[in-house]
Amino acid sequence: MRKLRDISRCLQTAVDATREVGILLRRNLASTTKQVDLETQHDIKLALDARAQSLIERRLLKAHPGIAILGEEGTSGDVGAELRWVVDPIDGTVNFAYGLPHACVSIALQRRIEPAPARLARRFPDLNFETVAGAVYDPFQDELWTAVRGKTARLNGRKIAVSGRDRLETALVAVGFSSSPETVAEKGAFLGRLVGRVRKIRLLGAGALSLTYVACGRLDAYVQSGIRLWDIAAAGLILECAGGEFWSRPVEGEHAYDIVGSNGRLRRKLERIQRDTATKPEA
């Protein structure tokens, strides 16, 4: 891996970019005339998504022109480069579009690693990368989570750690839904089984924030199917660096994953409920 000081400089650039976009989001949260570029039953794309990514790209490319960029709104730079940024300019777009102040900016730095087996690499090229630094910024709470691989995760500069809860009965668990009808149906059945076994369930609508909330002990676990890489690349590392477990599996779809992020004590229990749901669907 590059020298730590180089990674730290990259992280500072990412932090600066998230804060710059954060100003844009705060200024536009209350607007009732946000331009919608694409709308489906379960998702919204705003003109502000593309504007925010362009802002991020300009700052990243100016500071580090040799690093490629993979973002929700497209790619730029040399796709064969050793390093790449993974950018989500607005995670929680639907929340933001409705004026709900629960959304964030997420930027991860990934490096190319030893290639995965050829068959897997062709199907899931993301397996050839790992995240080495990440920043997630919530401009509405002015909360900034950061991490560098091998170091302790931080929230606004202070070290953070996951919770110690190991019983589902006392756990606060977040669940997310992708926009596909199949995933919605599957997770609906999972929710039906989960709701009676945990203390509370939360559907917060911003995957990166749900993972960072696990990282600092506000939540105990977060489960989602079909989530995209740009939602999880930074926050997954932050969770790991806070002592948690970030389990992910690539699935069919553009940079899509099934994930379980937890404090390291609950994944197998949650997986058992998922298996029960699959084998014994609700009537």
Coordinates of C-alpha atoms in Angstrom, one line a residue:
M1 CA 0.0 0.0 0.0
R2 CA 1.2 3.6 -0.6
K3 CA 2.8 5.3 2.3
L4 CA 0.5 6.3 5.1
R5 CA 1.2 10.0 4.6
D6 CA 0.1 9.7 0.9
I7 CA -3.1 8.0 2.0
S8 CA -3.7 10.6 4.7
R9 CA -3.3 13.4 2.1
C10 CA -5.8 11.6 -0.1
L11 CA -8.2 11.3 2.8
Q12 CA -7.9 15.0 3.6
T13 CA -8.8 15.8 0.0
A14 CA -11.9 13.5 0.3
V15 CA -12.9 15.2 3.6
D16 CA -12.6 18.7 1.9
A17 CA -14.8 17.5 -0.9
T18 CA -17.5 16.0 1.3
R19 CA -17.6 19.3 3.3
E20 CA -17.9 21.3 0.1
V21 CA -20.8 19.2 -1.1
G22 CA -22.3 19.4 2.4
I23 CA -22.7 23.1 2.0
L24 CA -24.6 22.6 -1.2
L25 CA -26.9 20.1 0.4
R26 CA -27.7 22.3 3.4
R27 CA -28.5 25.2 1.1
N28 CA -30.9 23.1 -0.9
L29 CA -32.6 20.8 1.7
A30 CA -35.6 23.0 2.2
S31 CA -36.1 23.8 -1.5
T32 CA -39.5 22.6 -2.8
T33 CA -38.3 22.9 -6.5
K34 CA -35.6 20.3 -6.6
Q35 CA -35.2 19.2 -10.2
V36 CA -35.9 15.4 -10.7
D37 CA -33.9 13.8 -13.5
L38 CA -35.2 10.3 -13.0
E39 CA -38.0 8.9 -10.9
T40 CA -39.1 5.3 -10.3
Q41 CA -41.4 3.7 -7.7
H42 CA -38.7 3.4 -5.1
D43 CA -36.0 5.8 -6.1
I44 CA -35.3 9.4 -7.3
K45 CA -32.3 10.9 -9.1
L46 CA -31.9 14.7 -8.8
A47 CA -30.1 17.1 -10.9
L48 CA -28.2 17.9 -7.7
D49 CA -26.8 14.4 -7.7
A50 CA -24.9 15.1 -10.9
R51 CA -23.9 18.6 -9.8
A52 CA -22.5 17.3 -6.5
Q53 CA -20.5 14.6 -8.2
S54 CA -19.1 17.1 -10.7
L55 CA -18.0 19.2 -7.8
I56 CA -16.3 16.2 -6.1
E57 CA -14.6 15.1 -9.3
R58 CA -13.1 18.6 -9.9
R59 CA -11.6 18.7 -6.5
L60 CA -10.3 15.1 -6.5
L61 CA -8.9 15.3 -10.0
K62 CA -7.2 18.6 -9.4
A63 CA -5.4 17.3 -6.3
H64 CA -4.8 13.7 -7.5
P65 CA -5.0 13.6 -11.3
G66 CA -3.7 10.0 -11.6
I67 CA -6.6 8.4 -9.5
A68 CA -9.6 7.2 -11.4
I69 CA -13.2 7.9 -10.1
L70 CA -16.1 5.5 -10.0
G71 CA -19.3 7.2 -8.9
E72 CA -23.0 6.7 -8.8
E73 CA -23.3 9.3 -11.6
G74 CA -20.6 7.8 -13.8
T75 CA -16.8 7.2 -14.1
S76 CA -13.8 9.3 -15.1
G77 CA -10.0 8.9 -15.3
D78 CA -7.9 5.9 -16.1
V79 CA -9.9 2.8 -15.2
G80 CA -6.6 0.8 -15.2
A81 CA -5.1 3.0 -12.5
E82 CA -3.7 1.5 -9.3
L83 CA -6.1 3.6 -7.2
R84 CA -9.7 4.8 -7.6
W85 CA -12.1 6.9 -5.8
V86 CA -15.6 5.5 -5.1
V87 CA -18.1 8.4 -4.8
D88 CA -21.7 8.7 -3.7
P89 CA -22.5 12.4 -3.9
I90 CA -25.8 12.0 -2.1
D91 CA -26.6 8.9 -0.2
G92 CA -30.2 9.0 1.0
T93 CA -31.4 11.0 -2.1
V94 CA -35.1 10.2 -1.4
N95 CA -34.8 11.5 2.1
F96 CA -33.1 14.6 0.8
A97 CA -35.7 15.1 -2.0
Y98 CA -38.5 15.1 0.5
G99 CA -36.7 17.5 2.8
L100 CA -35.8 14.9 5.4
P101 CA -32.3 15.8 6.9
H102 CA -30.9 12.3 6.9
A103 CA -28.5 12.0 4.0
C104 CA -24.7 12.1 3.5
V105 CA -21.7 12.4 1.2
S106 CA -19.5 9.3 0.9
I107 CA -16.0 9.1 -0.7
A108 CA -13.7 6.0 -0.5
L109 CA -10.2 5.5 -1.8
Q110 CA -9.6 1.9 -3.1
R111 CA -6.4 0.3 -4.3
R112 CA -6.0 -2.6 -6.8
I113 CA -5.0 -5.8 -5.1
E114 CA -4.1 -9.3 -6.1
P115 CA -6.6 -10.3 -8.8
A116 CA -9.5 -12.6 -7.8
P117 CA -9.9 -15.9 -9.7
A118 CA -10.5 -15.1 -13.3
R119 CA -14.0 -16.4 -13.5
L120 CA -15.0 -14.3 -10.4
A121 CA -13.1 -11.2 -11.6
R122 CA -14.9 -11.2 -14.9
R123 CA -18.3 -11.3 -13.2
F124 CA -17.4 -9.1 -10.2
P125 CA -14.5 -6.8 -11.1
D126 CA -14.8 -5.0 -7.8
L127 CA -13.2 -8.0 -6.1
N128 CA -9.9 -6.7 -7.5
F129 CA -10.0 -3.7 -5.2
E130 CA -10.0 -3.0 -1.4
T131 CA -10.8 0.3 0.4
V132 CA -7.8 1.9 2.1
A133 CA -9.5 5.2 3.3
G134 CA -12.9 6.6 3.6
A135 CA -14.9 9.6 4.6
V136 CA -18.7 9.9 5.2
Y137 CA -20.1 13.3 6.0
D138 CA -23.6 14.1 7.3
P139 CA -23.9 17.9 6.7
F140 CA -27.2 18.2 8.7
Q141 CA -25.6 17.0 11.9
D142 CA -22.1 18.2 11.0
E143 CA -20.8 14.7 11.6
L144 CA -17.7 13.4 9.8
W145 CA -16.6 9.7 10.0
T146 CA -13.2 8.9 8.7
A147 CA -10.9 5.8 8.6
V148 CA -7.6 4.6 7.1
R149 CA -7.1 0.9 6.9
G150 CA -5.1 -0.4 9.9
K151 CA -6.0 2.7 12.0
T152 CA -8.9 3.4 14.4
A153 CA -12.0 5.0 12.9
R154 CA -13.0 8.4 14.1
L155 CA -16.1 10.6 14.3
N156 CA -15.2 14.3 14.2
G157 CA -11.7 13.4 15.2
R158 CA -12.6 11.2 18.2
K159 CA -12.0 7.5 18.2
I160 CA -15.2 5.4 18.0
A161 CA -16.1 1.8 18.7
V162 CA -19.0 -0.6 18.0
S163 CA -21.4 -1.6 20.7
G164 CA -21.0 -4.7 22.9
R165 CA -24.5 -6.0 22.7
D166 CA -24.6 -9.7 21.7
R167 CA -28.3 -10.6 22.1
L168 CA -30.8 -9.9 19.4
E169 CA -33.4 -9.2 22.1
T170 CA -31.5 -6.0 23.0
A171 CA -30.3 -5.1 19.6
L172 CA -31.3 -2.1 17.4
V173 CA -31.1 -3.2 13.8
A174 CA -31.4 -1.2 10.6
V175 CA -32.7 -2.8 7.4
G176 CA -32.4 -1.4 3.9
F177 CA -34.3 -2.1 0.7
S178 CA -33.0 -1.9 -2.9
S179 CA -35.5 -0.9 -5.5
S180 CA -36.1 -4.3 -7.2
P181 CA -39.5 -5.8 -6.5
E182 CA -37.8 -9.2 -5.7
T183 CA -35.7 -7.6 -3.0
V184 CA -38.6 -5.6 -1.5
A185 CA -40.6 -8.8 -1.2
E186 CA -37.7 -10.8 0.3
K187 CA -36.9 -8.1 2.8
G188 CA -40.5 -7.7 3.7
A189 CA -40.7 -11.3 4.8
F190 CA -37.4 -10.9 6.7
L191 CA -38.8 -7.9 8.5
G192 CA -41.8 -9.9 9.5
R193 CA -39.7 -12.5 11.2
L194 CA -37.1 -10.0 12.6
V195 CA -39.5 -7.6 14.2
G196 CA -40.4 -9.9 17.1
R197 CA -36.8 -10.9 17.9
V198 CA -35.0 -7.6 18.3
R199 CA -35.6 -4.6 20.4
K200 CA -36.4 -2.3 17.5
I201 CA -36.0 -2.1 13.7
R202 CA -35.1 1.1 11.9
L203 CA -35.4 1.9 8.2
L204 CA -33.3 5.0 7.8
G205 CA -32.9 5.3 4.0
A206 CA -29.2 6.0 3.8
G207 CA -26.9 3.0 3.8
A208 CA -23.7 4.7 4.5
L209 CA -25.1 6.4 7.6
S210 CA -26.6 3.2 8.8
L211 CA -23.2 1.6 8.7
T212 CA -21.4 4.5 10.4
Y213 CA -24.1 4.4 13.1
V214 CA -23.2 0.8 13.7
A215 CA -19.5 1.8 13.8
C216 CA -20.1 4.3 16.6
G217 CA -22.5 2.1 18.6
R218 CA -25.8 3.8 17.8
L219 CA -27.0 0.7 15.9
D220 CA -25.9 -2.9 16.4
A221 CA -26.4 -4.2 12.9
Y222 CA -27.5 -3.2 9.4
V223 CA -28.8 -5.6 6.7
Q224 CA -29.4 -4.9 3.1
S225 CA -29.6 -6.8 -0.2
G226 CA -28.7 -5.3 -3.6
I227 CA -26.9 -2.2 -2.2
R228 CA -24.4 -0.5 -4.5
L229 CA -20.6 -0.2 -3.9
W230 CA -20.6 3.6 -3.7
D231 CA -23.0 3.3 -0.7
I232 CA -20.8 1.0 1.3
A233 CA -17.1 1.4 0.2
A234 CA -16.2 4.1 2.7
A235 CA -18.6 3.2 5.5
G236 CA -17.7 -0.5 5.4
L237 CA -14.1 0.3 6.1
I238 CA -15.1 2.8 8.9
L239 CA -17.1 0.0 10.5
E240 CA -14.2 -2.5 10.3
C241 CA -11.8 0.1 11.8
A242 CA -14.2 0.7 14.7
G243 CA -14.0 -3.0 15.6
G244 CA -17.0 -4.2 13.8
E245 CA -17.6 -6.8 11.1
F246 CA -18.5 -5.8 7.5
W247 CA -19.6 -8.9 5.6
S248 CA -20.4 -8.4 1.9
R249 CA -21.1 -10.6 -1.1
P250 CA -21.2 -9.4 -4.7
V251 CA -24.4 -10.3 -6.5
E252 CA -25.7 -9.8 -10.0
G253 CA -26.2 -6.1 -10.9
E254 CA -24.0 -3.1 -11.4
H255 CA -21.6 -3.0 -8.4
A256 CA -24.3 -4.7 -6.3
Y257 CA -23.8 -6.4 -2.9
D258 CA -25.7 -8.2 -0.1
I259 CA -24.3 -7.0 3.2
V260 CA -24.5 -7.5 6.9
G261 CA -22.7 -4.8 9.0
S262 CA -22.6 -5.5 12.7
N263 CA -20.7 -5.1 15.9
G264 CA -19.2 -8.6 15.2
R265 CA -21.6 -10.4 17.5
L266 CA -24.9 -10.7 15.6
R267 CA -24.3 -11.6 12.0
R268 CA -24.8 -15.4 12.4
K269 CA -28.0 -14.8 14.3
L270 CA -29.3 -12.5 11.7
E271 CA -28.3 -15.0 8.9
R272 CA -30.3 -17.7 10.7
I273 CA -33.4 -15.6 10.5
Q274 CA -32.7 -14.9 6.8
R275 CA -32.3 -18.6 6.1
D276 CA -35.5 -19.4 8.0
T277 CA -37.3 -16.8 6.0
A278 CA -36.1 -18.3 2.7
T279 CA -37.0 -21.9 3.7
K280 CA -40.3 -21.0 5.6
P281 CA -41.8 -18.0 3.9
E282 CA -44.6 -16.2 5.7
A283 CA -48.0 -17.4 4.8

